[in-house]
Amino acid sequence: MLEFFGTLTHNWDIFSRGFLTTLKLFLVGAVGSLVLGTALATMRVCPIPVLRGLGAAYVNTVRNTPLTLVFAFLVFAAPKLGLDIAFEPAAYLALTIYTGAFICETLRSGINTVPLGQGEAARALGMTFGQVLYLIVLPQAFRTVVPPLISMLNAMLKNTTVAAGFSVVEAGAIQAYLSERGENQIYTLLWITLGFLCFVVPLIILQRYLEQKWAVAR
Amino acid sequence: MISCKFASLVGVAALAFVAALGGCSKNSSAPGGSGGAAADPLTGTGDKCASSGVKLTPATDVKIEGSKTFDKIKAAGKVVVGVKFDQPNLGYKDADGKRCGFDVEIAQLVASRLGIDPAKIEYKEIPSTNRETAIKGGEVDYYVGTYSISDKRKNDVGFAGPYFIAGQDLLLRKDEAAITSKETLKGKKVCSATGSTPLQRVRDQKLTEDENISEFKTYSECVSQLLDKKVDAVTTDDAILKGFAAQSPAKLKVLGQPFGQEKYGIGVNKEDTAFRNAINDILEAVAKDGTWKKIYDGTLGLSGSTATQPPVDRY
């Protein structure tokens, strides 16, 4: 038991550093992918066919590309094309590019639940496409997709561990450090799991809260 | 409409990304050519493997009393060896799937003296972080792959050897003039494998600032970053770095001022002392008959460095 706690206390430097970076990756990735996902969803329901096509092309390409490949492109291929992105911004970008596509589709499924009559009524009042979307449709869409949206963010939280392979020291890199320091691997992995639980539990609580608060009566 | 304009911007960015990705996959599927390993750091393929040419004939009537590992090897008629695959001249696998290097040949040497034909070795590529688990769990019979002997690791595994002593050094671009010793690393970007001892040493000795330290899973990824000028130095054991420098001598050089000392051992099951002793006997025998020297000269020695076999440390 003492050894189990020692694994955490003796290596607090790397644990705190790793999980702080994970938190940063998660927060930036969440905001970034929510913004990108909303923009993409707008494109996909927009009246301009070219934009709809572009949105669909982006989503279908990125959804079928492994996250590791997106990272590898930004870190190994981009410099060869003359694009110099530092490692941490590259991680933010990769997580946003990747998760954005999934958020877009989640949101689009929410948009589809909003009754057609709502949009028609709004247009009849003389609202533009932007107004219809951002004042009438999207608020209702967001409310409907709270559970899958939080699931997406939860998945992104775990996806942050991919960044360890691309020069960002986050929770996924802790194991490599502690293995080199000769710590017990099972204890290390247990502590990493517990660390992730500290992130996931608040997310679940947030989901419950928003679900109840924002429930749409139809 | 404003929102649509914004969306179109995103769309253009998306198209650019798709186009760039297409270009990327074309690059990485090209066969590793003139640039050696550095041409394709993701797969680690590069030039062809060449062995030292030392002939290894399996020994007959080998007996090791009370060794579970040896009994298992004997019963299976083959040996499972943990190795690395991305370290030129040490543990390497070429585009054709052939394995070569100093560590690989040491592994083959041990197998042959245990009575197993080196052709019957089953290689397992075990990354540094999984070594203890693989040895403890019996996934490999022994591990040969730049495995530094340390007291902490002795809690988990047993070490035969050392069979080689390396020192930490720096790999630099050929035209690098600002870095002349480890003390001149301040403000320079340094790369090494995630969590590795060389990296922790850079951190502990504050050779450079924390934000200037880059880390990747493999050294070949660091070398790629070095060639792209995103980092200024790659640090780890000189043996590994000399292998990379030998692959692209026009672009890379090794500083040649080793600091610290890494004793490479052969990782075995901690409880199996009989097996560990048997491998130590083999290492002492090859020191006497010159086989170690021949293997070294035909592999790591090609990098231009000389070395002598260290005495075995029986603990």
Short mmCIF file of C-alpha atoms in Angstrom, two decimals:
data_model
loop_
_atom_site.label_atom_id
_atom_site.label_comp_id
_atom_site.label_asym_id
_atom_site.label_seq_id
_atom_site.Cartn_x
_atom_site.Cartn_y
_atom_site.Cartn_z
CA MET A 1 0.00 0.00 0.00
CA LEU A 2 2.82 2.38 0.91
CA GLU A 3 4.52 1.61 -2.39
CA PHE A 4 1.28 2.32 -4.24
CA PHE A 5 1.05 5.84 -2.77
CA GLY A 6 4.79 6.29 -3.17
CA THR A 7 4.44 5.87 -6.93
CA LEU A 8 2.34 9.04 -6.92
CA THR A 9 4.15 11.10 -4.29
CA HIS A 10 7.72 10.34 -5.46
CA ASN A 11 6.83 11.24 -9.03
CA TRP A 12 4.48 14.10 -8.34
CA ASP A 13 6.52 16.33 -10.70
CA ILE A 14 5.74 14.25 -13.75
CA PHE A 15 2.16 13.41 -12.72
CA SER A 16 1.21 17.07 -12.14
CA ARG A 17 2.99 18.21 -15.29
CA GLY A 18 1.39 15.47 -17.39
CA PHE A 19 -2.16 15.98 -16.20
CA LEU A 20 -1.90 19.78 -16.39
CA THR A 21 -0.93 19.45 -20.05
CA THR A 22 -3.79 17.00 -20.57
CA LEU A 23 -6.17 19.55 -19.05
CA LYS A 24 -4.81 22.26 -21.37
CA LEU A 25 -5.13 20.00 -24.40
CA PHE A 26 -8.66 19.08 -23.39
CA LEU A 27 -9.85 22.64 -22.81
CA VAL A 28 -8.32 24.10 -25.97
CA GLY A 29 -9.40 21.07 -28.00
CA ALA A 30 -12.96 21.26 -26.63
CA VAL A 31 -13.39 24.97 -27.41
CA GLY A 32 -11.66 24.62 -30.80
CA SER A 33 -13.64 21.60 -31.92
CA LEU A 34 -16.95 23.06 -30.73
CA VAL A 35 -16.30 26.20 -32.80
CA LEU A 36 -15.07 24.25 -35.83
CA GLY A 37 -17.87 21.69 -35.48
CA THR A 38 -20.51 24.44 -35.37
CA ALA A 39 -18.98 26.14 -38.43
CA LEU A 40 -18.90 22.82 -40.29
CA ALA A 41 -22.49 22.03 -39.34
CA THR A 42 -23.48 25.49 -40.60
CA MET A 43 -21.77 24.70 -43.89
CA ARG A 44 -23.52 21.37 -44.19
CA VAL A 45 -27.02 22.88 -43.82
CA CYS A 46 -26.19 26.12 -45.63
CA PRO A 47 -28.22 26.93 -48.80
CA ILE A 48 -25.02 27.25 -50.94
CA PRO A 49 -24.30 23.87 -52.62
CA VAL A 50 -20.51 24.43 -52.86
CA LEU A 51 -20.24 24.99 -49.12
CA ARG A 52 -22.40 21.95 -48.42
CA GLY A 53 -20.08 19.90 -50.64
CA LEU A 54 -16.96 21.25 -48.95
CA GLY A 55 -18.39 20.56 -45.50
CA ALA A 56 -19.31 17.01 -46.45
CA ALA A 57 -15.87 16.44 -48.02
CA TYR A 58 -14.08 17.67 -44.90
CA VAL A 59 -16.18 15.65 -42.50
CA ASN A 60 -15.96 12.43 -44.47
CA THR A 61 -12.22 12.74 -45.06
CA VAL A 62 -11.28 13.60 -41.49
CA ARG A 63 -13.65 11.06 -39.94
CA ASN A 64 -11.93 8.36 -41.97
CA THR A 65 -8.42 9.51 -41.08
CA PRO A 66 -6.85 8.15 -37.90
CA LEU A 67 -5.97 10.85 -35.37
CA THR A 68 -2.36 9.65 -35.35
CA LEU A 69 -2.13 10.42 -39.06
CA VAL A 70 -3.43 13.97 -38.52
CA PHE A 71 -0.73 14.41 -35.84
CA ALA A 72 1.94 12.86 -38.06
CA PHE A 73 0.99 15.20 -40.88
CA LEU A 74 1.28 18.32 -38.72
CA VAL A 75 4.50 17.25 -37.00
CA PHE A 76 6.45 15.39 -39.71
CA ALA A 77 5.03 16.42 -43.09
CA ALA A 78 4.19 20.09 -42.48
CA PRO A 79 7.83 21.15 -41.86
CA LYS A 80 8.79 19.59 -45.19
CA LEU A 81 6.11 21.76 -46.86
CA GLY A 82 7.53 24.84 -45.18
CA LEU A 83 4.88 25.03 -42.44
CA ASP A 84 6.53 25.35 -39.07
CA ILE A 85 4.16 24.64 -36.20
CA ALA A 86 5.46 24.18 -32.66
CA PHE A 87 4.59 20.83 -31.05
CA GLU A 88 1.97 21.98 -28.56
CA PRO A 89 0.01 24.15 -31.02
CA ALA A 90 0.22 21.23 -33.45
CA ALA A 91 -1.48 19.06 -30.83
CA TYR A 92 -4.25 21.65 -30.29
CA LEU A 93 -4.73 21.85 -34.04
CA ALA A 94 -4.76 18.09 -34.59
CA LEU A 95 -7.34 17.54 -31.83
CA THR A 96 -9.50 20.37 -33.16
CA ILE A 97 -9.31 19.26 -36.80
CA TYR A 98 -10.17 15.70 -35.83
CA THR A 99 -12.84 16.19 -33.15
CA GLY A 100 -14.46 19.07 -35.09
CA ALA A 101 -15.64 16.65 -37.76
CA PHE A 102 -17.37 14.45 -35.18
CA ILE A 103 -18.90 17.42 -33.33
CA CYS A 104 -20.27 18.62 -36.68
CA GLU A 105 -22.08 15.37 -37.30
CA THR A 106 -23.43 15.22 -33.75
CA LEU A 107 -24.73 18.73 -34.08
CA ARG A 108 -26.23 18.04 -37.51
CA SER A 109 -28.21 15.17 -36.05
CA GLY A 110 -29.51 17.67 -33.49
CA ILE A 111 -30.42 20.16 -36.23
CA ASN A 112 -32.43 17.42 -37.91
CA THR A 113 -34.58 16.99 -34.81
CA VAL A 114 -35.80 20.62 -34.95
CA PRO A 115 -39.23 20.57 -36.62
CA LEU A 116 -39.25 22.02 -40.14
CA GLY A 117 -42.06 24.40 -39.23
CA GLN A 118 -39.77 26.31 -36.86
CA GLY A 119 -37.43 27.35 -39.68
CA GLU A 120 -40.30 28.12 -41.98
CA ALA A 121 -41.96 30.33 -39.37
CA ALA A 122 -38.69 32.17 -38.76
CA ARG A 123 -38.17 32.74 -42.47
CA ALA A 124 -41.76 33.97 -42.74
CA LEU A 125 -40.84 36.65 -40.19
CA GLY A 126 -38.10 37.79 -42.57
CA MET A 127 -35.10 36.32 -40.73
CA THR A 128 -31.92 35.60 -42.74
CA PHE A 129 -30.33 32.13 -42.87
CA GLY A 130 -27.86 33.17 -40.18
CA GLN A 131 -30.58 34.41 -37.87
CA VAL A 132 -32.71 31.31 -38.38
CA LEU A 133 -29.78 29.09 -37.60
CA TYR A 134 -28.26 30.91 -34.62
CA LEU A 135 -31.45 32.21 -32.99
CA ILE A 136 -33.93 29.42 -33.66
CA VAL A 137 -32.40 26.13 -34.81
CA LEU A 138 -28.95 25.77 -33.16
CA PRO A 139 -30.04 26.53 -29.58
CA GLN A 140 -32.62 23.75 -29.82
CA ALA A 141 -30.17 21.46 -31.60
CA PHE A 142 -27.53 21.88 -28.87
CA ARG A 143 -30.06 21.04 -26.18
CA THR A 144 -31.02 17.79 -27.87
CA VAL A 145 -27.46 16.56 -28.38
CA VAL A 146 -26.03 17.20 -24.91
CA PRO A 147 -25.38 13.49 -24.14
CA PRO A 148 -23.63 12.60 -27.44
CA LEU A 149 -21.77 15.92 -27.38
CA ILE A 150 -20.34 15.20 -23.93
CA SER A 151 -19.48 11.70 -25.13
CA MET A 152 -17.52 13.24 -28.00
CA LEU A 153 -15.63 15.49 -25.58
CA ASN A 154 -15.01 12.51 -23.34
CA ALA A 155 -13.57 10.62 -26.31
CA MET A 156 -11.40 13.63 -27.13
CA LEU A 157 -10.12 13.69 -23.56
CA LYS A 158 -8.81 10.18 -24.04
CA ASN A 159 -7.52 11.04 -27.52
CA THR A 160 -5.23 13.66 -25.98
CA THR A 161 -2.94 10.78 -25.03
CA VAL A 162 -1.94 10.46 -28.69
CA ALA A 163 -0.02 13.71 -28.27
CA ALA A 164 2.56 11.88 -26.12
CA GLY A 165 3.96 10.36 -29.29
CA PHE A 166 4.42 13.79 -30.80
CA SER A 167 6.56 15.59 -28.26
CA VAL A 168 3.83 16.81 -25.91
CA VAL A 169 4.31 15.56 -22.36
CA GLU A 170 0.79 14.81 -21.16
CA ALA A 171 -0.76 12.02 -19.11
CA GLY A 172 0.02 9.49 -21.84
CA ALA A 173 3.75 10.11 -21.44
CA ILE A 174 3.80 9.46 -17.69
CA GLN A 175 4.16 5.72 -18.10
CA ALA A 176 7.32 6.08 -20.19
CA TYR A 177 8.92 8.29 -17.53
CA LEU A 178 8.04 6.04 -14.63
CA SER A 179 9.09 2.90 -16.45
CA GLU A 180 12.51 4.52 -16.96
CA ARG A 181 12.58 5.44 -13.26
CA GLY A 182 11.85 1.79 -12.48
CA GLU A 183 8.45 2.31 -10.86
CA ASN A 184 5.87 -0.46 -10.65
CA GLN A 185 3.97 -0.36 -13.94
CA ILE A 186 0.65 -1.57 -12.55
CA TYR A 187 0.62 1.16 -9.89
CA THR A 188 1.58 3.73 -12.51
CA LEU A 189 -1.28 2.72 -14.80
CA LEU A 190 -3.71 2.66 -11.85
CA TRP A 191 -2.78 6.22 -10.93
CA ILE A 192 -3.15 7.35 -14.54
CA THR A 193 -6.59 5.74 -14.65
CA LEU A 194 -7.57 7.47 -11.41
CA GLY A 195 -6.30 10.75 -12.86
CA PHE A 196 -8.51 10.37 -15.90
CA LEU A 197 -11.48 9.55 -13.66
CA CYS A 198 -11.00 12.95 -12.01
CA PHE A 199 -11.66 14.49 -15.43
CA VAL A 200 -14.46 12.19 -16.56
CA VAL A 201 -16.64 12.31 -13.44
CA PRO A 202 -17.18 16.12 -13.57
CA LEU A 203 -17.97 15.74 -17.28
CA ILE A 204 -20.66 13.19 -16.49
CA ILE A 205 -22.08 15.41 -13.75
CA LEU A 206 -22.10 18.33 -16.19
CA GLN A 207 -23.92 16.20 -18.75
CA ARG A 208 -26.64 15.22 -16.22
CA TYR A 209 -27.05 18.82 -15.15
CA LEU A 210 -27.30 20.22 -18.67
CA GLU A 211 -29.59 17.41 -19.77
CA GLN A 212 -32.08 18.23 -17.03
CA LYS A 213 -31.73 21.99 -17.26
CA TRP A 214 -31.97 22.19 -21.04
CA ALA A 215 -34.45 19.41 -21.75
CA VAL A 216 -36.67 20.37 -24.67
CA ALA A 217 -40.34 19.48 -24.28
CA ARG A 218 -41.70 18.45 -27.65
CA MET B 1 -24.70 35.48 -44.47
CA ILE B 2 -21.71 36.47 -42.37
CA SER B 3 -21.73 33.01 -40.90
CA CYS B 4 -21.65 31.49 -44.38
CA LYS B 5 -18.56 33.55 -45.23
CA PHE B 6 -16.83 32.29 -42.14
CA ALA B 7 -17.86 28.78 -43.00
CA SER B 8 -16.42 29.13 -46.49
CA LEU B 9 -13.07 30.11 -44.97
CA VAL B 10 -13.13 26.96 -42.90
CA GLY B 11 -14.05 25.05 -46.05
CA VAL B 12 -11.03 26.34 -47.94
CA ALA B 13 -8.79 25.38 -45.04
CA ALA B 14 -10.37 21.93 -45.10
CA LEU B 15 -9.65 21.50 -48.81
CA ALA B 16 -6.06 22.59 -48.33
CA PHE B 17 -5.71 20.02 -45.58
CA VAL B 18 -7.16 17.26 -47.74
CA ALA B 19 -4.82 18.16 -50.61
CA ALA B 20 -1.85 18.24 -48.25
CA LEU B 21 -2.79 14.88 -46.75
CA GLY B 22 -2.83 13.38 -50.23
CA GLY B 23 0.68 14.71 -50.78
CA CYS B 24 1.77 13.33 -47.43
CA SER B 25 0.68 9.80 -48.14
CA LYS B 26 2.50 9.91 -51.48
CA ASN B 27 5.69 10.82 -49.67
CA SER B 28 5.49 8.15 -47.05
CA SER B 29 4.68 5.36 -49.50
CA ALA B 30 7.80 6.11 -51.53
CA PRO B 31 10.50 3.53 -50.93
CA GLY B 32 13.28 4.66 -48.62
CA GLY B 33 15.98 5.75 -51.03
CA SER B 34 19.05 7.93 -50.93
CA GLY B 35 18.32 9.49 -47.55
CA GLY B 36 18.57 6.25 -45.61
CA ALA B 37 16.45 5.93 -42.46
CA ALA B 38 15.91 9.65 -42.35
CA ALA B 39 14.01 9.46 -45.64
CA ASP B 40 11.20 7.62 -43.96
CA PRO B 41 11.27 8.10 -40.21
CA LEU B 42 7.76 6.79 -39.66
CA THR B 43 8.38 3.27 -40.83
CA GLY B 44 12.07 3.16 -40.09
CA THR B 45 12.88 1.61 -43.44
CA GLY B 46 16.06 2.60 -45.14
CA ASP B 47 19.14 0.98 -46.56
CA LYS B 48 19.75 -2.72 -46.73
CA CYS B 49 20.91 -4.76 -43.76
CA ALA B 50 24.41 -6.20 -43.83
CA SER B 51 25.77 -8.56 -41.21
CA SER B 52 29.30 -8.81 -39.85
CA GLY B 53 29.58 -12.21 -41.50
CA VAL B 54 30.50 -14.02 -38.28
CA LYS B 55 29.47 -17.66 -38.69
CA LEU B 56 27.37 -19.00 -35.83
CA THR B 57 26.98 -22.75 -35.54
CA PRO B 58 24.53 -23.95 -32.90
CA ALA B 59 26.24 -25.70 -29.99
CA THR B 60 25.22 -29.26 -29.20
CA ASP B 61 24.47 -30.94 -25.86
CA VAL B 62 23.90 -27.71 -23.97
CA LYS B 63 22.73 -28.29 -20.41
CA ILE B 64 21.62 -25.69 -17.90
CA GLU B 65 20.52 -27.16 -14.57
CA GLY B 66 17.45 -25.61 -12.95
CA SER B 67 16.67 -23.00 -15.58
CA LYS B 68 12.96 -22.68 -16.39
CA THR B 69 13.67 -20.40 -19.35
CA PHE B 70 16.11 -22.90 -20.84
CA ASP B 71 13.67 -25.79 -20.35
CA LYS B 72 11.07 -23.77 -22.21
CA ILE B 73 13.49 -22.98 -25.06
CA LYS B 74 14.52 -26.64 -25.26
CA ALA B 75 10.91 -27.85 -25.40
CA ALA B 76 9.90 -25.30 -28.03
CA GLY B 77 13.00 -25.82 -30.15
CA LYS B 78 13.17 -22.06 -30.67
CA VAL B 79 13.99 -18.97 -28.70
CA VAL B 80 11.93 -15.77 -28.43
CA VAL B 81 14.16 -12.69 -28.30
CA GLY B 82 13.13 -9.11 -27.62
CA VAL B 83 14.88 -6.62 -29.91
CA LYS B 84 14.64 -3.11 -31.32
CA PHE B 85 14.10 -2.43 -35.00
CA ASP B 86 14.82 1.23 -35.61
CA GLN B 87 18.41 1.66 -34.49
CA PRO B 88 20.87 1.44 -37.38
CA ASN B 89 23.88 -0.81 -36.73
CA LEU B 90 22.40 -1.87 -33.35
CA GLY B 91 18.92 -3.34 -33.67
CA TYR B 92 17.56 -2.74 -37.15
CA LYS B 93 15.06 -4.18 -39.59
CA ASP B 94 15.47 -3.20 -43.23
CA ALA B 95 12.84 -2.77 -45.95
CA ASP B 96 13.08 -6.47 -46.84
CA GLY B 97 12.40 -7.50 -43.24
CA LYS B 98 15.99 -8.62 -42.64
CA ARG B 99 17.42 -7.89 -39.20
CA CYS B 100 20.94 -6.76 -38.46
CA GLY B 101 23.13 -4.83 -36.06
CA PHE B 102 25.31 -5.37 -33.04
CA ASP B 103 22.49 -6.18 -30.62
CA VAL B 104 20.81 -8.52 -33.09
CA GLU B 105 24.06 -10.41 -33.65
CA ILE B 106 24.71 -10.62 -29.91
CA ALA B 107 21.22 -12.12 -29.60
CA GLN B 108 22.01 -14.61 -32.36
CA LEU B 109 25.35 -15.42 -30.76
CA VAL B 110 23.68 -16.23 -27.44
CA ALA B 111 21.04 -18.35 -29.19
CA SER B 112 23.64 -20.38 -31.07
CA ARG B 113 25.62 -21.05 -27.89
CA LEU B 114 22.40 -22.16 -26.22
CA GLY B 115 22.04 -24.73 -28.98
CA ILE B 116 19.43 -22.94 -31.07
CA ASP B 117 19.96 -22.26 -34.76
CA PRO B 118 19.92 -18.42 -35.18
CA ALA B 119 17.52 -18.97 -38.10
CA LYS B 120 14.99 -20.29 -35.55
CA ILE B 121 14.94 -17.13 -33.44
CA GLU B 122 11.53 -15.54 -33.08
CA TYR B 123 12.09 -11.79 -32.82
CA LYS B 124 9.71 -9.57 -30.90
CA GLU B 125 9.93 -5.81 -31.23
CA ILE B 126 9.49 -4.54 -27.69
CA PRO B 127 9.61 -0.77 -27.13
CA SER B 128 11.70 0.49 -24.21
CA THR B 129 8.71 1.17 -21.94
CA ASN B 130 7.39 -2.41 -22.18
CA ARG B 131 10.64 -4.27 -21.58
CA GLU B 132 10.18 -5.17 -17.91
CA THR B 133 6.61 -6.33 -18.51
CA ALA B 134 7.64 -8.48 -21.48
CA ILE B 135 10.50 -10.14 -19.60
CA LYS B 136 8.51 -10.66 -16.39
CA GLY B 137 5.54 -12.07 -18.27
CA GLY B 138 7.69 -14.54 -20.20
CA GLU B 139 6.77 -12.92 -23.51
CA VAL B 140 10.46 -13.04 -24.43
CA ASP B 141 13.17 -15.46 -23.26
CA TYR B 142 15.77 -12.71 -23.23
CA TYR B 143 16.04 -9.12 -24.42
CA VAL B 144 18.93 -7.54 -26.29
CA GLY B 145 18.34 -3.92 -27.25
CA THR B 146 20.43 -1.09 -25.74
CA TYR B 147 19.11 -2.11 -22.33
CA SER B 148 20.99 -0.17 -19.67
CA ILE B 149 21.64 -2.02 -16.43
CA SER B 150 20.28 -0.07 -13.46
CA ASP B 151 19.64 -0.94 -9.81
CA LYS B 152 15.98 0.06 -10.09
CA ARG B 153 15.47 -2.24 -13.05
CA LYS B 154 17.12 -5.07 -11.16
CA ASN B 155 14.00 -5.08 -8.96
CA ASP B 156 12.03 -6.34 -11.95
CA VAL B 157 14.44 -8.21 -14.21
CA GLY B 158 17.83 -9.90 -14.19
CA PHE B 159 20.79 -8.65 -16.24
CA ALA B 160 23.50 -10.73 -17.86
CA GLY B 161 26.52 -8.79 -19.03
CA PRO B 162 27.30 -5.97 -19.60
CA TYR B 163 28.27 -6.74 -23.16
CA PHE B 164 28.86 -3.11 -24.15
CA ILE B 165 29.47 0.26 -22.50
CA ALA B 166 28.06 3.40 -24.11
CA GLY B 167 28.10 7.06 -23.12
CA GLN B 168 25.56 9.79 -23.73
CA ASP B 169 26.48 12.03 -26.66
CA LEU B 170 24.93 14.55 -29.06
CA LEU B 171 23.92 14.13 -32.69
CA LEU B 172 24.08 17.40 -34.60
CA ARG B 173 23.58 18.72 -38.11
CA LYS B 174 26.87 18.73 -40.00
CA ASP B 175 26.92 22.55 -40.23
CA GLU B 176 26.17 23.09 -36.52
CA ALA B 177 28.93 25.24 -35.05
CA ALA B 178 27.28 26.70 -31.94
CA ILE B 179 27.17 23.42 -30.00
CA THR B 180 30.65 22.34 -28.97
CA SER B 181 29.97 20.63 -25.63
CA LYS B 182 27.05 19.70 -23.41
CA GLU B 183 27.49 23.06 -21.63
CA THR B 184 26.67 24.94 -24.85
CA LEU B 185 23.22 23.37 -25.10
CA LYS B 186 21.47 26.21 -23.18
CA GLY B 187 18.78 27.76 -25.36
CA LYS B 188 19.08 24.99 -27.92
CA LYS B 189 16.32 22.53 -28.74
CA VAL B 190 17.19 19.01 -27.66
CA CYS B 191 15.31 15.85 -28.62
CA SER B 192 15.28 12.33 -27.20
CA ALA B 193 12.94 9.40 -26.60
CA THR B 194 10.01 10.01 -24.24
CA GLY B 195 10.98 9.34 -20.65
CA SER B 196 14.40 7.93 -21.54
CA THR B 197 17.36 8.15 -19.15
CA PRO B 198 19.30 10.53 -21.45
CA LEU B 199 16.28 12.86 -21.48
CA GLN B 200 15.87 12.74 -17.70
CA ARG B 201 19.60 13.48 -17.39
CA VAL B 202 19.24 16.57 -19.61
CA ARG B 203 16.39 17.69 -17.34
CA ASP B 204 18.13 16.89 -14.06
CA GLN B 205 21.42 18.56 -15.06
CA LYS B 206 19.49 21.48 -16.59
CA LEU B 207 21.53 21.24 -19.80
CA THR B 208 18.77 23.21 -21.53
CA GLU B 209 15.46 24.82 -20.55
CA ASP B 210 12.41 22.58 -20.08
CA GLU B 211 10.49 24.20 -22.93
CA ASN B 212 13.35 23.42 -25.32
CA ILE B 213 13.12 19.68 -24.73
CA SER B 214 11.31 17.67 -27.40
CA GLU B 215 10.44 14.03 -27.04
CA PHE B 216 9.26 11.33 -29.40
CA LYS B 217 8.69 7.61 -29.09
CA THR B 218 11.65 6.66 -31.27
CA TYR B 219 15.04 8.20 -31.97
CA SER B 220 14.41 8.08 -35.72
CA GLU B 221 11.55 10.55 -35.21
CA CYS B 222 13.96 12.87 -33.40
CA VAL B 223 16.45 12.53 -36.26
CA SER B 224 13.71 13.55 -38.70
CA GLN B 225 13.06 16.66 -36.60
CA LEU B 226 16.80 17.38 -36.54
CA LEU B 227 17.02 17.21 -40.34
CA ASP B 228 13.97 19.51 -40.60
CA LYS B 229 15.74 21.97 -38.27
CA LYS B 230 12.94 21.83 -35.70
CA VAL B 231 15.44 20.67 -33.07
CA ASP B 232 19.17 21.36 -32.80
CA ALA B 233 20.48 18.20 -31.18
CA VAL B 234 19.43 14.63 -30.55
CA THR B 235 20.85 13.04 -27.42
CA THR B 236 21.18 9.45 -26.33
CA ASP B 237 23.87 6.76 -26.19
CA ASP B 238 26.73 7.39 -28.62
CA ALA B 239 26.33 3.90 -30.09
CA ILE B 240 22.82 4.74 -31.29
CA LEU B 241 23.80 8.19 -32.59
CA LYS B 242 26.83 6.87 -34.48
CA GLY B 243 24.52 4.50 -36.30
CA PHE B 244 22.37 7.40 -37.49
CA ALA B 245 25.40 9.51 -38.40
CA ALA B 246 26.80 6.62 -40.45
CA GLN B 247 23.53 6.56 -42.40
CA SER B 248 23.62 10.20 -43.50
CA PRO B 249 27.27 11.25 -43.16
CA ALA B 250 26.70 14.26 -45.44
CA LYS B 251 24.09 15.77 -43.11
CA LEU B 252 24.80 14.57 -39.56
CA LYS B 253 27.68 14.27 -37.13
CA VAL B 254 28.22 13.05 -33.59
CA LEU B 255 29.82 15.53 -31.19
CA GLY B 256 32.09 12.86 -29.75
CA GLN B 257 32.23 13.95 -26.11
CA PRO B 258 30.42 11.19 -24.28
CA PHE B 259 29.16 11.95 -20.77
CA GLY B 260 27.76 9.45 -18.30
CA GLN B 261 28.09 5.70 -18.72
CA GLU B 262 25.48 3.20 -19.84
CA LYS B 263 26.16 -0.50 -19.40
CA TYR B 264 24.14 -2.55 -21.84
CA GLY B 265 22.94 -5.86 -20.43
CA ILE B 266 20.87 -8.78 -21.64
CA GLY B 267 17.54 -8.74 -19.85
CA VAL B 268 16.39 -12.11 -18.44
CA ASN B 269 13.85 -13.36 -15.93
CA LYS B 270 14.81 -12.14 -12.46
CA GLU B 271 14.35 -15.50 -10.75
CA ASP B 272 16.26 -17.53 -13.34
CA THR B 273 19.79 -17.14 -11.97
CA ALA B 274 20.96 -20.32 -13.72
CA PHE B 275 20.01 -18.85 -17.10
CA ARG B 276 21.67 -15.53 -16.29
CA ASN B 277 24.88 -17.30 -15.28
CA ALA B 278 24.81 -19.35 -18.48
CA ILE B 279 24.63 -16.20 -20.62
CA ASN B 280 27.43 -14.65 -18.58
CA ASP B 281 29.52 -17.76 -19.31
CA ILE B 282 28.82 -17.30 -23.02
CA LEU B 283 29.85 -13.63 -22.89
CA GLU B 284 33.10 -14.53 -21.11
CA ALA B 285 33.81 -17.22 -23.69
CA VAL B 286 33.34 -14.87 -26.65
CA ALA B 287 35.65 -12.34 -25.03
CA LYS B 288 38.39 -14.97 -25.05
CA ASP B 289 37.86 -16.41 -28.53
CA GLY B 290 37.49 -13.04 -30.27
CA THR B 291 33.93 -13.52 -31.55
CA TRP B 292 32.71 -10.38 -29.76
CA LYS B 293 35.41 -8.30 -31.44
CA LYS B 294 34.53 -9.70 -34.87
CA ILE B 295 30.85 -8.89 -34.40
CA TYR B 296 31.63 -5.41 -33.12
CA ASP B 297 33.98 -4.59 -35.99
CA GLY B 298 31.40 -5.75 -38.53
CA THR B 299 28.52 -3.73 -37.08
CA LEU B 300 28.97 -0.82 -34.65
CA GLY B 301 32.65 -0.53 -35.47
CA LEU B 302 31.65 0.60 -38.97
CA SER B 303 30.68 3.94 -37.42
CA GLY B 304 34.36 4.60 -36.84
CA SER B 305 34.47 4.08 -33.08
CA THR B 306 36.57 1.48 -31.33
CA ALA B 307 35.53 -0.44 -28.24
CA THR B 308 36.57 -3.32 -26.05
CA GLN B 309 34.29 -5.84 -24.40
CA PRO B 310 33.61 -4.91 -20.76
CA PRO B 311 34.08 -7.54 -18.05
CA VAL B 312 30.95 -9.41 -17.03
CA ASP B 313 29.41 -8.25 -13.76
CA ARG B 314 28.07 -11.26 -11.84
CA TYR B 315 25.88 -9.99 -9.05
#
